[in-house]
Tab-separated table of C-alpha atoms in Angstrom:
chain	number	residue	atom	x	y	z
A	1	MET	CA	-70.764	-197.753	96.381
A	2	ALA	CA	-73.145	-197.308	93.466
A	3	ARG	CA	-71.640	-197.622	90.029
A	4	PRO	CA	-71.668	-194.290	88.166
A	5	PRO	CA	-74.047	-194.207	85.200
A	6	LYS	CA	-72.551	-194.926	81.815
A	7	ALA	CA	-71.880	-191.757	79.852
A	8	ALA	CA	-74.138	-191.291	76.861
A	9	PRO	CA	-72.274	-191.676	73.564
A	10	ALA	CA	-71.623	-188.534	71.605
A	11	PRO	CA	-74.163	-188.095	68.816
A	12	ILE	CA	-72.991	-189.137	65.376
A	13	LEU	CA	-74.394	-187.019	62.558
A	14	PRO	CA	-73.357	-186.504	58.947
A	15	THR	CA	-70.626	-183.921	58.521
A	16	SER	CA	-71.011	-183.696	54.759
A	17	PRO	CA	-74.205	-182.233	53.268
A	18	ALA	CA	-72.793	-183.080	49.839
A	19	ALA	CA	-72.533	-186.762	50.787
A	20	ALA	CA	-76.065	-186.647	52.189
A	21	LEU	CA	-77.379	-185.107	48.975
A	22	ALA	CA	-75.619	-187.783	46.898
A	23	ALA	CA	-77.044	-190.516	49.127
A	24	TYR	CA	-80.524	-189.058	48.769
A	25	GLY	CA	-80.160	-189.157	44.982
A	26	ARG	CA	-79.292	-192.857	45.137
A	27	VAL	CA	-82.159	-193.632	47.509
A	28	GLU	CA	-84.988	-191.561	46.028
A	29	PRO	CA	-86.120	-194.231	43.512
A	30	LYS	CA	-86.821	-196.524	46.481
A	31	LEU	CA	-88.662	-193.736	48.270
A	32	LEU	CA	-90.907	-193.275	45.237
A	33	GLU	CA	-91.840	-196.975	45.402
A	34	LEU	CA	-93.144	-196.750	48.967
A	35	GLY	CA	-96.914	-196.856	49.423
A	36	PRO	CA	-99.007	-195.729	52.406
A	37	ASP	CA	-98.746	-199.189	53.999
A	38	ASP	CA	-94.942	-198.996	53.883
A	39	LEU	CA	-94.754	-195.894	56.072
A	40	VAL	CA	-94.079	-196.402	59.772
A	41	THR	CA	-94.191	-194.290	62.915
A	42	VAL	CA	-90.787	-193.464	64.372
A	43	TYR	CA	-90.805	-192.486	68.044
A	44	VAL	CA	-87.580	-190.470	68.115
A	45	GLU	CA	-86.535	-187.289	66.350
A	46	VAL	CA	-84.922	-187.828	62.962
A	47	PRO	CA	-81.423	-186.547	63.912
A	48	LYS	CA	-81.388	-188.880	66.932
A	49	ALA	CA	-82.607	-191.786	64.798
A	50	VAL	CA	-79.900	-191.130	62.217
A	51	SER	CA	-77.283	-190.873	64.966
A	52	SER	CA	-78.375	-194.259	66.362
A	53	VAL	CA	-78.116	-195.918	62.966
A	54	LEU	CA	-74.717	-194.426	62.107
A	55	GLY	CA	-73.427	-195.379	65.549
A	56	ALA	CA	-74.554	-198.986	65.020
A	57	LEU	CA	-73.043	-199.343	61.546
A	58	PRO	CA	-69.497	-200.423	62.574
A	59	HIS	CA	-70.891	-203.224	64.751
A	60	LEU	CA	-73.309	-204.325	62.033
A	61	ARG	CA	-70.607	-204.351	59.359
A	62	GLU	CA	-68.384	-206.496	61.544
A	63	MET	CA	-71.179	-209.084	61.556
A	64	ARG	CA	-71.926	-208.961	57.823
A	65	ASP	CA	-70.099	-212.168	56.883
A	66	GLU	CA	-71.719	-214.003	59.766
A	67	ILE	CA	-75.176	-212.793	58.758
A	68	VAL	CA	-74.652	-213.894	55.152
A	69	ARG	CA	-73.352	-217.311	56.253
A	70	ASP	CA	-75.890	-218.145	58.959
A	71	LEU	CA	-78.963	-216.273	57.680
A	72	PRO	CA	-78.971	-216.857	53.922
A	73	ASN	CA	-82.520	-215.513	53.541
A	74	HIS	CA	-81.785	-212.245	55.324
A	75	PRO	CA	-82.081	-209.229	52.951
A	76	ILE	CA	-78.441	-208.195	53.240
A	77	GLU	CA	-79.083	-205.069	51.166
A	78	THR	CA	-80.731	-203.584	54.250
A	79	LEU	CA	-77.271	-203.519	55.806
A	80	ASP	CA	-75.300	-202.676	52.674
A	81	GLU	CA	-77.491	-199.633	51.958
A	82	LEU	CA	-78.197	-198.613	55.540
A	83	GLU	CA	-75.720	-195.724	55.533
A	84	ASP	CA	-77.287	-194.268	52.385
A	85	TYR	CA	-80.733	-194.597	53.963
A	86	ALA	CA	-79.583	-192.768	57.084
A	87	LEU	CA	-77.910	-189.961	55.142
A	88	ALA	CA	-80.989	-189.592	52.950
A	89	ALA	CA	-83.233	-189.319	56.013
A	90	TRP	CA	-80.957	-186.666	57.497
A	91	TYR	CA	-81.049	-184.701	54.238
A	92	ALA	CA	-84.838	-184.990	53.958
A	93	ASP	CA	-85.218	-183.788	57.548
A	94	LEU	CA	-82.866	-180.890	56.823
A	95	LEU	CA	-85.047	-179.750	53.935
A	96	TYR	CA	-88.201	-180.252	55.995
A	97	SER	CA	-86.917	-178.184	58.921
A	98	THR	CA	-85.571	-175.261	56.871
A	99	PRO	CA	-87.920	-172.286	57.458
A	100	ALA	CA	-89.779	-170.999	54.415
A	101	SER	CA	-88.357	-167.545	55.127
A	102	GLU	CA	-84.909	-168.901	54.294
A	103	LEU	CA	-85.955	-170.302	50.902
A	104	ASP	CA	-85.698	-167.139	48.785
A	105	THR	CA	-83.955	-168.655	45.762
A	106	LYS	CA	-83.081	-165.317	44.137
A	107	LYS	CA	-81.406	-163.883	47.233
A	108	LEU	CA	-79.666	-167.134	48.075
A	109	THR	CA	-78.333	-167.407	44.519
A	110	GLU	CA	-76.958	-163.875	44.569
A	111	ASP	CA	-75.214	-164.426	47.902
A	112	ALA	CA	-73.933	-167.849	46.868
A	113	ALA	CA	-72.495	-166.736	43.524
A	114	GLY	CA	-70.213	-164.104	45.034
A	115	LEU	CA	-69.032	-166.385	47.828
A	116	ARG	CA	-68.392	-169.261	45.410
A	117	GLU	CA	-66.215	-167.105	43.164
A	118	GLY	CA	-64.157	-165.747	46.045
A	119	LEU	CA	-63.536	-169.213	47.473
A	120	LEU	CA	-62.756	-170.624	44.029
A	121	VAL	CA	-60.138	-167.967	43.296
A	122	ALA	CA	-58.496	-168.702	46.649
A	123	ALA	CA	-58.692	-172.466	46.046
A	124	GLU	CA	-57.126	-172.147	42.590
A	125	ALA	CA	-54.219	-170.182	44.062
A	126	LEU	CA	-53.630	-172.885	46.660
A	127	ALA	CA	-54.012	-175.660	44.072
A	128	TYR	CA	-51.387	-173.935	41.886
A	129	ARG	CA	-48.965	-174.401	44.799
A	130	ASP	CA	-50.106	-178.033	45.285
A	131	LEU	CA	-51.735	-177.230	48.608
A	132	LEU	CA	-55.182	-178.305	47.378
A	133	ASP	CA	-56.245	-180.990	44.925
A	134	LYS	CA	-56.050	-179.412	41.447
A	135	GLN	CA	-58.549	-181.808	39.893
A	136	ARG	CA	-61.162	-181.248	42.577
A	137	VAL	CA	-60.836	-177.495	42.196
A	138	ALA	CA	-61.109	-177.804	38.401
A	139	ASP	CA	-64.230	-179.966	38.725
A	140	ILE	CA	-65.862	-177.370	40.962
A	141	ARG	CA	-65.050	-174.621	38.455
A	142	LYS	CA	-67.000	-176.537	35.779
A	143	GLY	CA	-70.239	-176.287	37.766
A	144	LYS	CA	-73.177	-174.543	36.102
A	145	GLY	CA	-76.733	-173.797	37.203
A	146	HIS	CA	-78.310	-173.233	40.584
A	147	ALA	CA	-78.015	-176.803	41.846
A	148	ASP	CA	-74.317	-176.933	40.943
A	149	LEU	CA	-73.853	-173.557	42.635
A	150	ALA	CA	-75.248	-174.986	45.863
A	151	SER	CA	-73.200	-178.182	45.613
A	152	ASP	CA	-70.057	-176.197	44.734
A	153	LEU	CA	-70.320	-174.141	47.918
A	154	ILE	CA	-70.623	-177.272	50.016
A	155	ALA	CA	-67.739	-178.922	48.145
A	156	LEU	CA	-65.515	-175.863	48.568
A	157	ALA	CA	-66.180	-175.734	52.294
A	158	GLU	CA	-65.266	-179.411	52.592
A	159	LEU	CA	-62.197	-179.008	50.369
A	160	PHE	CA	-60.787	-176.240	52.563
A	161	ARG	CA	-61.749	-178.037	55.762
A	162	GLY	CA	-59.929	-181.172	54.651
A	163	SER	CA	-56.618	-179.291	54.436
A	164	TRP	CA	-57.352	-176.446	56.829
A	165	ASP	CA	-54.345	-177.011	59.118
A	166	LYS	CA	-52.091	-176.832	56.068
A	167	VAL	CA	-53.633	-173.877	54.240
A	168	ARG	CA	-55.163	-171.584	56.855
A	169	ALA	CA	-51.934	-169.583	57.247
A	170	LYS	CA	-51.499	-169.297	53.449
A	171	THR	CA	-54.906	-167.934	52.444
A	172	ALA	CA	-57.133	-164.939	53.101
A	173	VAL	CA	-60.142	-167.261	53.438
A	174	GLU	CA	-61.563	-167.176	56.957
A	175	ASP	CA	-63.222	-169.886	58.972
A	176	VAL	CA	-66.492	-167.970	59.072
A	177	GLU	CA	-66.605	-167.971	55.255
A	178	LEU	CA	-66.426	-171.753	55.176
A	179	GLU	CA	-69.280	-172.022	57.668
A	180	ARG	CA	-71.311	-169.587	55.593
A	181	ALA	CA	-70.567	-171.510	52.387
A	182	ALA	CA	-71.815	-174.809	53.832
A	183	ASP	CA	-74.912	-173.139	55.262
A	184	LEU	CA	-75.735	-171.244	52.052
A	185	GLY	CA	-75.255	-174.355	49.955
A	186	VAL	CA	-77.660	-176.391	52.059
A	187	ARG	CA	-80.282	-173.622	52.140
A	188	LEU	CA	-80.065	-173.143	48.385
A	189	LEU	CA	-80.565	-176.889	47.871
A	190	ALA	CA	-83.600	-176.705	50.140
A	191	ALA	CA	-84.965	-173.750	48.162
A	192	LEU	CA	-84.519	-175.615	44.869
A	193	ALA	CA	-86.202	-178.692	46.281
A	194	ALA	CA	-89.167	-176.571	47.350
A	195	LYS	CA	-89.564	-175.166	43.831
A	196	PRO	CA	-89.705	-178.045	41.318
A	197	GLY	CA	-88.547	-177.168	37.844
A	198	LYS	CA	-86.376	-174.255	38.966
A	199	GLY	CA	-83.207	-176.246	39.442
A	200	SER	CA	-81.450	-179.094	37.715
A	201	SER	CA	-82.142	-182.797	38.148
A	202	ALA	CA	-80.266	-182.633	41.463
A	203	ALA	CA	-83.408	-181.303	43.132
A	204	PRO	CA	-85.505	-184.085	44.720
A	205	LYS	CA	-88.419	-185.409	42.651
A	206	ILE	CA	-90.548	-185.753	45.786
A	207	THR	CA	-91.462	-182.117	46.229
A	208	ASP	CA	-93.594	-182.251	49.383
A	209	ALA	CA	-91.138	-181.882	52.278
A	210	ALA	CA	-93.284	-183.719	54.835
A	211	ASP	CA	-93.932	-186.650	52.470
A	212	ARG	CA	-90.253	-186.832	51.545
A	213	ARG	CA	-89.256	-186.904	55.212
A	214	ALA	CA	-91.857	-189.536	56.143
A	215	ARG	CA	-90.724	-191.830	53.342
A	216	ALA	CA	-87.024	-191.410	54.123
A	217	ILE	CA	-87.310	-192.091	57.847
A	218	SER	CA	-89.600	-195.064	57.177
A	219	LEU	CA	-87.045	-196.572	54.803
A	220	VAL	CA	-84.152	-196.310	57.256
A	221	ALA	CA	-86.255	-197.454	60.240
A	222	ARG	CA	-87.483	-200.593	58.447
A	223	ALA	CA	-83.983	-201.469	57.229
A	224	TYR	CA	-82.489	-200.917	60.675
A	225	GLU	CA	-85.179	-203.124	62.198
A	226	GLU	CA	-84.220	-205.959	59.816
A	227	CYS	CA	-80.580	-205.597	60.872
A	228	ARG	CA	-81.527	-205.646	64.555
A	229	ARG	CA	-83.524	-208.835	64.038
A	230	ALA	CA	-80.515	-210.539	62.470
A	231	VAL	CA	-78.230	-209.492	65.325
A	232	ALA	CA	-80.799	-210.532	67.944
A	233	TYR	CA	-81.016	-214.022	66.408
A	234	LEU	CA	-77.262	-214.517	66.111
A	235	ARG	CA	-76.518	-213.098	69.575
A	236	TRP	CA	-79.562	-214.468	71.404
A	237	HIS	CA	-77.478	-216.398	73.965
A	238	GLU	CA	-75.197	-213.416	74.492
A	239	GLY	CA	-77.875	-210.913	75.323
A	240	GLY	CA	-79.451	-210.375	71.931
A	241	ASP	CA	-79.057	-206.930	70.425
A	242	GLY	CA	-77.654	-205.286	73.542
A	243	ASP	CA	-74.857	-203.600	71.595
A	244	LEU	CA	-77.347	-201.746	69.391
A	245	ALA	CA	-79.575	-198.783	70.092
A	246	PRO	CA	-83.261	-199.546	70.760
A	247	SER	CA	-85.637	-199.998	67.877
A	248	LEU	CA	-86.730	-196.787	66.184
A	249	LEU	CA	-90.236	-198.261	66.061
A	250	GLN	CA	-90.502	-198.801	69.817
A	251	LYS	CA	-92.317	-196.310	72.039
A	252	PRO	CA	-90.059	-194.687	74.650
A	253	ARG	CA	-90.139	-196.395	78.027
A	254	GLY	CA	-91.396	-194.762	81.192
A	255	ARG	CA	-94.588	-193.330	79.731
A	256	ARG	CA	-97.884	-194.826	80.817
A	257	PRO	CA	-100.386	-195.719	78.093
A	258	ASN	CA	-103.427	-193.492	77.778
A	259	ALA	CA	-105.658	-196.095	79.429
A	260	GLU	CA	-103.491	-196.123	82.539
A	261	LYS	CA	-103.407	-192.337	82.588
A	262	ALA	CA	-107.183	-192.210	82.373
A	263	ALA	CA	-107.491	-194.711	85.240
A	264	ALA	CA	-105.074	-192.675	87.342
A	265	ALA	CA	-107.057	-189.517	86.632
A	266	ALA	CA	-110.319	-191.241	87.613
A	267	ALA	CA	-108.785	-192.501	90.852
A	268	ALA	CA	-107.512	-189.029	91.678
A	269	ALA	CA	-110.944	-187.547	91.024
A	270	SER	CA	-112.603	-190.171	93.235
A	271	GLU	CA	-110.149	-189.481	96.040
A	272	ALA	CA	-110.727	-185.741	95.763
A	273	ALA	CA	-114.511	-186.252	95.965
A	274	ALA	CA	-114.145	-188.247	99.179
A	275	LYS	CA	-112.180	-185.471	100.912
A	276	PRO	CA	-113.937	-183.052	103.311
A	277	PRO	CA	-114.756	-179.585	101.974
A	278	ALA	CA	-111.845	-177.198	101.676
A	279	ASP	CA	-112.953	-175.123	104.682
A	280	GLU	CA	-112.699	-178.260	106.883
A	281	ALA	CA	-109.265	-179.243	105.649
A	282	PRO	CA	-106.112	-177.971	107.358
A	283	ALA	CA	-104.663	-175.015	105.486
A	284	ALA	CA	-101.172	-174.768	104.120
A	285	ALA	CA	-98.992	-171.734	104.712
A	286	ASP	CA	-100.363	-169.959	101.629
A	287	GLY	CA	-103.963	-170.670	102.495
A	288	ALA	CA	-104.450	-173.605	100.124
A	289	PRO	CA	-105.556	-177.046	101.417
A	290	ALA	CA	-102.505	-178.949	102.596
A	291	ASN	CA	-103.222	-182.064	100.501
A	292	ASP	CA	-104.780	-180.357	97.508
A	293	ALA	CA	-104.189	-182.597	94.471
A	294	GLY	CA	-102.604	-180.975	91.427
A	295	PRO	CA	-103.991	-181.384	87.907
A	296	VAL	CA	-103.438	-184.731	86.215
A	297	ALA	CA	-101.930	-184.478	82.741
A	298	THR	CA	-103.637	-186.567	80.114
A	299	ALA	CA	-102.460	-187.440	76.655
């Protein structure tokens, strides 16, 4: 009896936009250092690439001491900073994929301000009864400016979520408000990033969304490749890097190169030319030639 196929692992993606924003801030100086020759082509979508990297992190971290001991020249910072690189790439992709129609800073700010105040009042009431962290609530209250407004909404959503089972029956805040707060916060951050000079220093310095995304995914892909090389060397006799996802720089399998596609198309054309005219060929039920070749897709 054939063995059932192994179930695909559930995707692992960041659950905290605030953490992704913070990671991007730590990583951006390295992104600014990248030149055209440092950029690479990644053959999977950014969320899937980030999921692969985050899924591999526990296994890689378990091997850290072994890598340091047996591969002293390996750039261990590629592992130590890999999570930040992945979160930064996810954040850059988030900004890149946010439609321009959703980047109206004025409208977003107006909506965000009212929601922030309502959530803050509710959070302060819960903190007074020691149901939420008083210091975290106080820190959020100190926020000023558009960038802080965006970050505060995200932080409030995460603060409530972290204690939701405990506080949901003791507050008028609804689940849909928390979802809206996280969404508004991210969209406001994207709007600020798209308009340099309008927000605080929290807005990315790389203002072109496509360039920012290309740099961020290149950084994480190159670092992940270094980690895969280390694992492949240390586990060569045990199957190499079988426990890790495929390289982000490797073309997907199962697709024929353009040259092979062209050859296949030429062969199909030659075969069609050698066939008798359509009126001599046996007809199918709908009147078409029974062996009529369909179009050949080319890249």
